[in-house]
PDB file of C-alpha atoms in Angstrom:
ATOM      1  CA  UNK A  28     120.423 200.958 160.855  1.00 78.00           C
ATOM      2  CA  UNK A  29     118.706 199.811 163.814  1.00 89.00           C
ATOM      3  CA  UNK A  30     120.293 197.033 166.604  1.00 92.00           C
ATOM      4  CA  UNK A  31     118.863 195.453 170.111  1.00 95.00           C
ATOM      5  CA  UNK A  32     119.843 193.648 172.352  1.00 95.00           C
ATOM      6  CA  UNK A  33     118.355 191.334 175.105  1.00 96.00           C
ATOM      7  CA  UNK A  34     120.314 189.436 178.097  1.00 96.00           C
ATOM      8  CA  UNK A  35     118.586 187.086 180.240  1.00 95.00           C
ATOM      9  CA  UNK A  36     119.991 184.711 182.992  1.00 94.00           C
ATOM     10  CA  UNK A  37     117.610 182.543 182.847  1.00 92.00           C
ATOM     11  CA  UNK A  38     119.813 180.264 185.861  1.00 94.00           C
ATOM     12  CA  UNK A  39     122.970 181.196 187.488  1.00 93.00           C
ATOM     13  CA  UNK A  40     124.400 178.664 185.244  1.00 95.00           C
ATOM     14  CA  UNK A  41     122.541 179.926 182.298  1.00 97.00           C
ATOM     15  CA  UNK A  42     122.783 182.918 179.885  1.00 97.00           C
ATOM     16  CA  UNK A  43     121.253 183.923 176.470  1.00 97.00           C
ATOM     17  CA  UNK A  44     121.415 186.658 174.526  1.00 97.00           C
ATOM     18  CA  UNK A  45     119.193 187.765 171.473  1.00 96.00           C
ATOM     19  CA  UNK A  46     120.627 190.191 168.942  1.00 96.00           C
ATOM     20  CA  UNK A  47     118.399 191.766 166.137  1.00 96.00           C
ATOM     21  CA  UNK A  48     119.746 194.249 163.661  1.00 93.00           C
ATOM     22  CA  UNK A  49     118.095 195.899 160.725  1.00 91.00           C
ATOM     23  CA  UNK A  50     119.908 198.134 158.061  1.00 87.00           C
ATOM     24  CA  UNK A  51     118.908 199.998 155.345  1.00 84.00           C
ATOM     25  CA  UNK A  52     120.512 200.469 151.789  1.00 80.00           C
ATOM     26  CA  UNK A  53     120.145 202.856 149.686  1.00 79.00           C
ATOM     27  CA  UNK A  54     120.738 200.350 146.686  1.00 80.00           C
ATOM     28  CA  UNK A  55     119.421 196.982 148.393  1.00 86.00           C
ATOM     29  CA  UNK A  56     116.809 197.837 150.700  1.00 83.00           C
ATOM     30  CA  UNK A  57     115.985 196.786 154.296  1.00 86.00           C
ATOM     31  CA  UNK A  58     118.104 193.861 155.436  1.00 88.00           C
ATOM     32  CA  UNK A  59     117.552 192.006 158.443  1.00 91.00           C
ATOM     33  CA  UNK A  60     119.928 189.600 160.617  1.00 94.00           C
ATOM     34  CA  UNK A  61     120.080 188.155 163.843  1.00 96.00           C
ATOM     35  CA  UNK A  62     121.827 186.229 165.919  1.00 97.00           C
ATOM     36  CA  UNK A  63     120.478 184.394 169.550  1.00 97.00           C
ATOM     37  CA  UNK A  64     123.921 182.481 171.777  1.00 98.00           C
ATOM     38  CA  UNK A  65     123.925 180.558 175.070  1.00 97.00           C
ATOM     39  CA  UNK A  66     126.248 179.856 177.782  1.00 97.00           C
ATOM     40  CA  UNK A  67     126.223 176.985 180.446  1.00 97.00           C
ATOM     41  CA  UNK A  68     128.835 176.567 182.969  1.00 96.00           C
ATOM     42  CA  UNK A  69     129.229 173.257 183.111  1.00 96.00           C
ATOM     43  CA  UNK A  70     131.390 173.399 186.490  1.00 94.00           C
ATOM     44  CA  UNK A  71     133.841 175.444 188.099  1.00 92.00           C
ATOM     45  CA  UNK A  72     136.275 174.806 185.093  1.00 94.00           C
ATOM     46  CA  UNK A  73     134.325 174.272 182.216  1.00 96.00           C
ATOM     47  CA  UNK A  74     131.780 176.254 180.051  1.00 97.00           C
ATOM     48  CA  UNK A  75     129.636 175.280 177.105  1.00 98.00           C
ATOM     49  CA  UNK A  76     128.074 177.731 174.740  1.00 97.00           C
ATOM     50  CA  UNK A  77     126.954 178.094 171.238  1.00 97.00           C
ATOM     51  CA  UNK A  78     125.313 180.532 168.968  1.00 98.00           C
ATOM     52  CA  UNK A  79     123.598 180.641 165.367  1.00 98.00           C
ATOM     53  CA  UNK A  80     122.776 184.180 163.388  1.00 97.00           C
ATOM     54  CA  UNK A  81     122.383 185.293 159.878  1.00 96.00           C
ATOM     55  CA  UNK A  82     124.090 187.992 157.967  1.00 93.00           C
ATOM     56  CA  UNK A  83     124.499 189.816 154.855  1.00 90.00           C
ATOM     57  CA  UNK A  84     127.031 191.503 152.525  1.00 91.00           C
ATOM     58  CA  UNK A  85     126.388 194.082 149.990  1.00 91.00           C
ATOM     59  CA  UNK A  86     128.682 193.724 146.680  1.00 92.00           C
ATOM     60  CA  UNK A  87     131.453 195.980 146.950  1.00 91.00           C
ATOM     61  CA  UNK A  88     131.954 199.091 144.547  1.00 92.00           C
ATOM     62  CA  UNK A  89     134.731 197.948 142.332  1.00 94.00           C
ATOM     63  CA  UNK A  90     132.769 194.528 142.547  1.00 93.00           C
ATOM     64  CA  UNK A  91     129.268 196.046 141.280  1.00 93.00           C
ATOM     65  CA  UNK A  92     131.113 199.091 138.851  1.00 92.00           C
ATOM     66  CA  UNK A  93     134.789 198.460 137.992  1.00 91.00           C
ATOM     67  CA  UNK A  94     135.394 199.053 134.298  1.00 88.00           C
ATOM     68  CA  UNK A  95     136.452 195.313 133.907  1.00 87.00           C
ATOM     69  CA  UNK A  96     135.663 193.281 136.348  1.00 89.00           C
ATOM     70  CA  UNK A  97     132.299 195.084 137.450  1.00 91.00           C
ATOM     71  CA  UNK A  98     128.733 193.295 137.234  1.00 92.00           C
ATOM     72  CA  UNK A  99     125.876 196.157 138.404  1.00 92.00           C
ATOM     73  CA  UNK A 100     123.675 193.325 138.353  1.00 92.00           C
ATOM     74  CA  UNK A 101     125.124 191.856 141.977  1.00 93.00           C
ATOM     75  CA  UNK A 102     122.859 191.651 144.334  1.00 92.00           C
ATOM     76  CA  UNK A 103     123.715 190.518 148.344  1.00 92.00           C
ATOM     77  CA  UNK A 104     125.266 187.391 149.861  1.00 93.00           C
ATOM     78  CA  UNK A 105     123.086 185.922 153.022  1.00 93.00           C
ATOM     79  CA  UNK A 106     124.626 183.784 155.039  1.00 95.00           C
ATOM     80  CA  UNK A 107     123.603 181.669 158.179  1.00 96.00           C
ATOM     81  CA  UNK A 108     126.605 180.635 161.043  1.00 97.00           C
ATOM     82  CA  UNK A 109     126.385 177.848 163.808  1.00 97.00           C
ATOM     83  CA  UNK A 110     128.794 176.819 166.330  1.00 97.00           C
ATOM     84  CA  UNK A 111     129.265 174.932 169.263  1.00 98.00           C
ATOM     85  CA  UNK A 112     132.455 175.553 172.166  1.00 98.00           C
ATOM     86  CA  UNK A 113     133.525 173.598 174.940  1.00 98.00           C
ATOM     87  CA  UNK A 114     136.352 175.574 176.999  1.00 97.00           C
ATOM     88  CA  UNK A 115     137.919 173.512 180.259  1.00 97.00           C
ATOM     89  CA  UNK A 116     140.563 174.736 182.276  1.00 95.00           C
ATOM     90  CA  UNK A 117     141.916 171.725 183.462  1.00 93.00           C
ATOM     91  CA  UNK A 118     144.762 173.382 184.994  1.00 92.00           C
ATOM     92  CA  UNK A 119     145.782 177.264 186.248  1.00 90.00           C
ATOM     93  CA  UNK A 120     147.673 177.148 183.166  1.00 94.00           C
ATOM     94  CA  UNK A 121     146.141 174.837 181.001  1.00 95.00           C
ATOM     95  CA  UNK A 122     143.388 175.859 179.248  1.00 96.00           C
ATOM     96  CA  UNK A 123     141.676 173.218 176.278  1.00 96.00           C
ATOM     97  CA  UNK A 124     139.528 174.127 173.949  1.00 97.00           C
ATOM     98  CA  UNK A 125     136.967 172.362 170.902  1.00 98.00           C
ATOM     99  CA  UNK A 126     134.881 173.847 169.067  1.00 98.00           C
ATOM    100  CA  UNK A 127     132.354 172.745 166.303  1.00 98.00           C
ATOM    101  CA  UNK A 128     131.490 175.391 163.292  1.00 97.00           C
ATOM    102  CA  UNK A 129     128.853 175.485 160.331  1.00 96.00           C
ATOM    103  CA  UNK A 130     128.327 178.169 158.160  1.00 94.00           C
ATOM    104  CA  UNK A 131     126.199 178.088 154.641  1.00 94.00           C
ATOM    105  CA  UNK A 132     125.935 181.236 151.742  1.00 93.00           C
ATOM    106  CA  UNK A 133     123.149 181.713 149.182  1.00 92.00           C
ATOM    107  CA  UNK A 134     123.641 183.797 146.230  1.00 91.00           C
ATOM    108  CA  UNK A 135     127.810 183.807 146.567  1.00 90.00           C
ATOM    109  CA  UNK A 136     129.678 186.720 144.812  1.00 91.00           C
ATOM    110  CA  UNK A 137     132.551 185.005 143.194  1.00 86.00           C
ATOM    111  CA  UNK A 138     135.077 186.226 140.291  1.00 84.00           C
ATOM    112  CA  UNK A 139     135.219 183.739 137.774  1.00 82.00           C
ATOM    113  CA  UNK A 140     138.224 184.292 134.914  1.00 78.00           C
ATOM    114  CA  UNK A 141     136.852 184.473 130.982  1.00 79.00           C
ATOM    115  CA  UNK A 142     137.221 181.306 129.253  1.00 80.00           C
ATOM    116  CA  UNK A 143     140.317 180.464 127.066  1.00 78.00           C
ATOM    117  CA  UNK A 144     141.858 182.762 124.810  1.00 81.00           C
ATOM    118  CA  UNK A 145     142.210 185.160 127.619  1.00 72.00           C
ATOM    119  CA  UNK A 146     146.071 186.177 127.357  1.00 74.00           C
ATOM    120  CA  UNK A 147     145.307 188.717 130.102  1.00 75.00           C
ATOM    121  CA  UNK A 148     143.561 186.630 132.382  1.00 74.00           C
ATOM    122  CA  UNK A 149     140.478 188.680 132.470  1.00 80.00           C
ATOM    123  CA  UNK A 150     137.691 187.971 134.414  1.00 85.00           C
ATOM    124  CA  UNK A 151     133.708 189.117 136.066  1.00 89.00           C
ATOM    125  CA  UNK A 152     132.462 189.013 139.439  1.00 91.00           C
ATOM    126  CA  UNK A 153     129.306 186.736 139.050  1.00 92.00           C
ATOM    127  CA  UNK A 154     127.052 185.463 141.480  1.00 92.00           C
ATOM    128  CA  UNK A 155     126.049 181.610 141.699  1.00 85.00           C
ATOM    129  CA  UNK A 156     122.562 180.049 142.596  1.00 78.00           C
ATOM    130  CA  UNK A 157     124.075 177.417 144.364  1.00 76.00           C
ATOM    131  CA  UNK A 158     124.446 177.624 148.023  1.00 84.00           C
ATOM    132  CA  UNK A 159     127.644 176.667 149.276  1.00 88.00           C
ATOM    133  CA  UNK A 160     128.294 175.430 152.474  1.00 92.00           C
ATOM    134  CA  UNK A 161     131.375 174.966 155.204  1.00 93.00           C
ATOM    135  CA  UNK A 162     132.018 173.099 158.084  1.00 96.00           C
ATOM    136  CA  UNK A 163     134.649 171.936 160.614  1.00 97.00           C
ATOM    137  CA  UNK A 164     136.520 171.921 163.931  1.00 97.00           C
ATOM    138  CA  UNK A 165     138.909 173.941 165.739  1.00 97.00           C
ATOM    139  CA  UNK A 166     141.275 173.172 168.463  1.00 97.00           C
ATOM    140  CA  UNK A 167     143.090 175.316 170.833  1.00 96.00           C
ATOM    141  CA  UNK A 168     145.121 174.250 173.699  1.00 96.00           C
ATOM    142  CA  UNK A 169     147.026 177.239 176.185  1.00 95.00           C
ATOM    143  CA  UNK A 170     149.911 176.476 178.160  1.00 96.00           C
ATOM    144  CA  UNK A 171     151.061 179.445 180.735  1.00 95.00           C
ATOM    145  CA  UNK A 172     154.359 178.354 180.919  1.00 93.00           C
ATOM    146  CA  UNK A 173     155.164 181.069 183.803  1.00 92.00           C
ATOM    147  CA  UNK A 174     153.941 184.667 184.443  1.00 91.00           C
ATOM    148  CA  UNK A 175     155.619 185.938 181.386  1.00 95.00           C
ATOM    149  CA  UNK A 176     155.495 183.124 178.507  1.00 96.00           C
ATOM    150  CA  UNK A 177     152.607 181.455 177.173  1.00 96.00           C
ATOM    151  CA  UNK A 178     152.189 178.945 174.415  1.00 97.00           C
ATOM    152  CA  UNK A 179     149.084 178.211 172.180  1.00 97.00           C
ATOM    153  CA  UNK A 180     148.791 175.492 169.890  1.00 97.00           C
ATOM    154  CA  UNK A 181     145.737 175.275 167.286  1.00 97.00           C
ATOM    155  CA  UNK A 182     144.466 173.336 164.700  1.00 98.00           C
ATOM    156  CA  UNK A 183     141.269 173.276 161.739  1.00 97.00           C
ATOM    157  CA  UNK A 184     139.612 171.386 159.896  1.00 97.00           C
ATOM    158  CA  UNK A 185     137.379 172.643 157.077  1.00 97.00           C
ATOM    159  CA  UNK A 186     135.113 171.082 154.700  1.00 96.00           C
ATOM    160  CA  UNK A 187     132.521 171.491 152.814  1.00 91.00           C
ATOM    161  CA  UNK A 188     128.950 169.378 153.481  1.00 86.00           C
ATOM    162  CA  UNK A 189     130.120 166.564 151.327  1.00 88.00           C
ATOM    163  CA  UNK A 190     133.493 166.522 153.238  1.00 90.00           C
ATOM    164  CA  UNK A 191     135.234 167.767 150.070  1.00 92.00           C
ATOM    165  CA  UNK A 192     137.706 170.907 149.965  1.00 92.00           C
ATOM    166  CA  UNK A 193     136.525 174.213 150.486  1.00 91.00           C
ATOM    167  CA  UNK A 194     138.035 176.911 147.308  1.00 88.00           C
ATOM    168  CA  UNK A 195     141.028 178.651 148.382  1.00 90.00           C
ATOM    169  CA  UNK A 196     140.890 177.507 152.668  1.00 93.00           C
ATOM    170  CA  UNK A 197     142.978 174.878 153.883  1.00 95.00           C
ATOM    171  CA  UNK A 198     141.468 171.650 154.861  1.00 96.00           C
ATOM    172  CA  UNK A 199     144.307 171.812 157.710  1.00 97.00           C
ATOM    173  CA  UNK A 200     145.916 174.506 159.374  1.00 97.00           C
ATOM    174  CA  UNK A 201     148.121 173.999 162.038  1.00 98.00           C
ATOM    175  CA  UNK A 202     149.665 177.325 164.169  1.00 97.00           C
ATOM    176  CA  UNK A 203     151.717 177.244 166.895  1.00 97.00           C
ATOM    177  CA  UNK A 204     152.093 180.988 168.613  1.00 97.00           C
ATOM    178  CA  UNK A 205     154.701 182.158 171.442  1.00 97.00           C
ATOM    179  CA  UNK A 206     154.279 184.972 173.304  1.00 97.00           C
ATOM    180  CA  UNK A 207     156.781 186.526 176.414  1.00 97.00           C
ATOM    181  CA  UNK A 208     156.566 189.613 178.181  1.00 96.00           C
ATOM    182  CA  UNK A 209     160.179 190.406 178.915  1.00 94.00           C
ATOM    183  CA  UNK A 210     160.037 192.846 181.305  1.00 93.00           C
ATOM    184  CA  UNK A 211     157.565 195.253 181.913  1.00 93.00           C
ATOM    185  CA  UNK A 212     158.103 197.527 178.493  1.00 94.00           C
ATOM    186  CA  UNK A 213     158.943 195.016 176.005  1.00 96.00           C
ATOM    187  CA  UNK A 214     156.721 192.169 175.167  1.00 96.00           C
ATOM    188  CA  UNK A 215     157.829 189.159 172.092  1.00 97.00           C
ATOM    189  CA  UNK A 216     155.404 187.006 170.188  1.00 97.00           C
ATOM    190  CA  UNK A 217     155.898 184.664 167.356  1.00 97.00           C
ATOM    191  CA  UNK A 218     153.896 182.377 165.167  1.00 97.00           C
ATOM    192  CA  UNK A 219     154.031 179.440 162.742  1.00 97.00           C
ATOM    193  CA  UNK A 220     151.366 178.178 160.254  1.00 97.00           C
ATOM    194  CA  UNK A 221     151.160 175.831 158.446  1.00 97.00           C
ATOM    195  CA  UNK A 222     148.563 175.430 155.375  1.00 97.00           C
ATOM    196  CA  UNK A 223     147.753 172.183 153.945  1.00 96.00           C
ATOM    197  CA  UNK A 224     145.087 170.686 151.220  1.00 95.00           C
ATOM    198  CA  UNK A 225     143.860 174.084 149.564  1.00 95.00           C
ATOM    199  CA  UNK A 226     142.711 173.933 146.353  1.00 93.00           C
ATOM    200  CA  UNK A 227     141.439 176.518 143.908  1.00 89.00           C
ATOM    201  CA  UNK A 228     138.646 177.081 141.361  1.00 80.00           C
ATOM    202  CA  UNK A 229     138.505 174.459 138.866  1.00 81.00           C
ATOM    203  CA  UNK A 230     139.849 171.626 141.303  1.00 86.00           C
ATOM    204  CA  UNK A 231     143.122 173.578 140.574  1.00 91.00           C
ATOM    205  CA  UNK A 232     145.756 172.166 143.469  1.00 94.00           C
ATOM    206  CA  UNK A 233     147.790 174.656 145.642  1.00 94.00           C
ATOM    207  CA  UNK A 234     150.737 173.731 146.836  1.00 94.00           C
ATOM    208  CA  UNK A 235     151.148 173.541 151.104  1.00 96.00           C
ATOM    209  CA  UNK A 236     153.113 176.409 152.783  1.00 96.00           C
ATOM    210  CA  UNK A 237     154.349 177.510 156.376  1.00 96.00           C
ATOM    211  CA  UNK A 238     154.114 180.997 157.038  1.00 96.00           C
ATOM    212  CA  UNK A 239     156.738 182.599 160.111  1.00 97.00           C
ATOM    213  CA  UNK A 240     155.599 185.644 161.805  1.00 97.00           C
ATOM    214  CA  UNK A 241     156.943 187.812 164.786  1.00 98.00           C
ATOM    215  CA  UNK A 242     156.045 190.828 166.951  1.00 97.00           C
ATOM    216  CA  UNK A 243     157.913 193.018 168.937  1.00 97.00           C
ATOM    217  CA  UNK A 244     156.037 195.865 171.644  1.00 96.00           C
ATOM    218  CA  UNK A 245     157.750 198.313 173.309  1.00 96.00           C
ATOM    219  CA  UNK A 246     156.228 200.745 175.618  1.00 95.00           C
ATOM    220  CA  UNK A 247     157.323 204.408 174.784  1.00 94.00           C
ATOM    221  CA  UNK A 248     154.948 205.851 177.277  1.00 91.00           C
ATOM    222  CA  UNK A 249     151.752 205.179 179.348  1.00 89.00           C
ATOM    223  CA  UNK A 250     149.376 203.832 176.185  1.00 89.00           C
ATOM    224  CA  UNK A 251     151.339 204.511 173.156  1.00 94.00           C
ATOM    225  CA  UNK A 252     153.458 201.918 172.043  1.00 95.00           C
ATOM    226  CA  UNK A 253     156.660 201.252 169.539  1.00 97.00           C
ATOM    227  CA  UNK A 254     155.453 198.157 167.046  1.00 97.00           C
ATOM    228  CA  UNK A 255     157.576 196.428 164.742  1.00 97.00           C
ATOM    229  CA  UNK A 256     155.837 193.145 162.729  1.00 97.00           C
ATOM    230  CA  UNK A 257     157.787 190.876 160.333  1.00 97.00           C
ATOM    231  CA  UNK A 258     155.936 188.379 158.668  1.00 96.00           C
ATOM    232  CA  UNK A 259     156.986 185.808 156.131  1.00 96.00           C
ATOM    233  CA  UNK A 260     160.349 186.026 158.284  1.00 96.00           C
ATOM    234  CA  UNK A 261     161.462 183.285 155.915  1.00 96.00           C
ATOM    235  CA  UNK A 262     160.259 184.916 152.534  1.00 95.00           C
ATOM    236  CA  UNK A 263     158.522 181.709 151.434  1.00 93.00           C
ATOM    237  CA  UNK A 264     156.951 181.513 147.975  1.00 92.00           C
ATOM    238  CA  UNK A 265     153.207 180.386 147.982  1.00 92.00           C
ATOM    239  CA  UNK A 266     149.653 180.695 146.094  1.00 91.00           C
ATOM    240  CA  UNK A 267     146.479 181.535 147.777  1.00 90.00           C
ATOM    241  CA  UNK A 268     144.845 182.117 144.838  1.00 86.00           C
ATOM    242  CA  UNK A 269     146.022 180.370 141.623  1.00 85.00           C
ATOM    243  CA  UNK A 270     148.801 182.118 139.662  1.00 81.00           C
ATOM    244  CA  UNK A 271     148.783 184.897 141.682  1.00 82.00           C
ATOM    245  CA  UNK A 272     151.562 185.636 144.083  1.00 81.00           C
ATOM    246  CA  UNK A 273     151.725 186.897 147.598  1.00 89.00           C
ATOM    247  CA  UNK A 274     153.928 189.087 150.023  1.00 89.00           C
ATOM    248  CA  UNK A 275     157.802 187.982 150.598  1.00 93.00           C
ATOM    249  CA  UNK A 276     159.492 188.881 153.614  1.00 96.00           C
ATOM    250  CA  UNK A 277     157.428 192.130 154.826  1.00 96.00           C
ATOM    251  CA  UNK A 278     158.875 194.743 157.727  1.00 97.00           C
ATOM    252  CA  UNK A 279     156.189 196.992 159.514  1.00 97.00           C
ATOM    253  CA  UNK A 280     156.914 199.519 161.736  1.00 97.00           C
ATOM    254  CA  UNK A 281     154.365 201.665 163.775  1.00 96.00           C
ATOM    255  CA  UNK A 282     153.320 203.674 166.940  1.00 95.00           C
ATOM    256  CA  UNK A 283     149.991 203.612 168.227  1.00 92.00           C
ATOM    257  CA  UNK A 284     148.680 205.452 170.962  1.00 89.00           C
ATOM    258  CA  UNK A 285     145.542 204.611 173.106  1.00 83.00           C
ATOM    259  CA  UNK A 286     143.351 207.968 173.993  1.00 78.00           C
TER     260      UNK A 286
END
């Protein structure tokens, strides 16, 4: 593959930035995408900026050659993205943030179950002709509480360009996140969710769910670190996808090191 890059301040207020890429596939050919962004500072305190690119994704392996669920016949996804951000720090600890996003896909890679009687729930990864389309708002207010704590609140809204629900992603998600560095080793973070108006293929309804998360960093040494994650603290039962479950309660425990 081949990528460039141009960066021109065209003001001191002003920046924009062109990105081409083009890759080559052994299966799929040449496949080009770009992507061109702006930023304006507004003022001291507030920016504006926005970007739009296209993209691409190849079918996966057990998508194009998996004994059952396999179509060789797949071909890529293109998509296109927009978005527009305004960030304002109205305070030295309050930070707001809106943002505006669009994104559309032609030639969608989807798995789409066998019709009825299909005991086994069997299925094929197919790929529609219709282009399908998402759009929405997202929301992010910061609070610095004091050196050590922060607080982040966040919300979405996703649609699709008729302003019904998108398959399988919440029309609302609301997240609330936590974090404190308690001393200089050990740092805390925690997160809520919460998941409302999803439905599934079919106009199938999925029921809401809250999702509790938490973090805990300690620092063994200079740039390795002692992780342990817990998420779905309260083992809650939900769907993403339709009659197929997800992870209870789930304990991680790792060590990473930076080189």
């Amino acid at each position: 593959g081949i990528f460039g890059e141009i960066i021109h301040q065209t003001s001191p207020q002003l920046n924009n930035t062109l990105a081409v890429r083009n890759d080559g596939h052994s299966a799929f050919g040449e496949q080009f995408s770009y992507r061109i962004s702006s930023a304006y500072k507004l003022n001291r305190n507030a920016n504006l900026k926005g970007s739009y690119g296209t993209g691409f994704r190849s079918p996966s392996l057990y998508e194009l050659y998996d004994s059952v669920n396999g179509n060789a016949t797949l071909k890529p996804e293109k998509s296109s993205n927009f978005d527009l951000e305004y960030t304002n720090n109205l305070s030295d600890n309050f930070r707001f943030t809106v943002a505006y996003f669009s994104n559309e896909t032609e030639d969608v890679i989807d798995w789409v179950m066998n019709p009825p009687p299909n005991p086994n729930f069997e299925g094929k990864y197919t790929q529609t002709s219709a282009k399908k389309k998402r759009e929405g708002i997202e929301i992010s207010n910061i609070y610095n509480m004091n050196k050590s704590t922060s607080i982040d609140f966040s919300y979405s809204y996703t649609a699709d360009d008729k302003g019904g629900k998108v398959i399988r992603v919440p029309r609302n998600q609301l997240g609330l996140n936590l974090g404190n560095q308690f001393n200089n080793k050990l740092y805390f973070n925690g997160s809520i969710k919460y998941n409302t108006d999803i439905i599934d293929s079919g106009n199938v309804k999925l029921d809401d769910y809250s999702l509790v998360n938490l973090l805990a960093k300690y620092e063994l040494y200079e740039n390795t670190n002692l992780k342990l994650r817990i998420e779905n603290i309260f083992n809650n039962s939900y769907q993403v996808i339709d009659k197929f479950g997800t992870s209870p309660r789930a304990f991680y425990l790792s060590i990473d090191n930076a080189f």
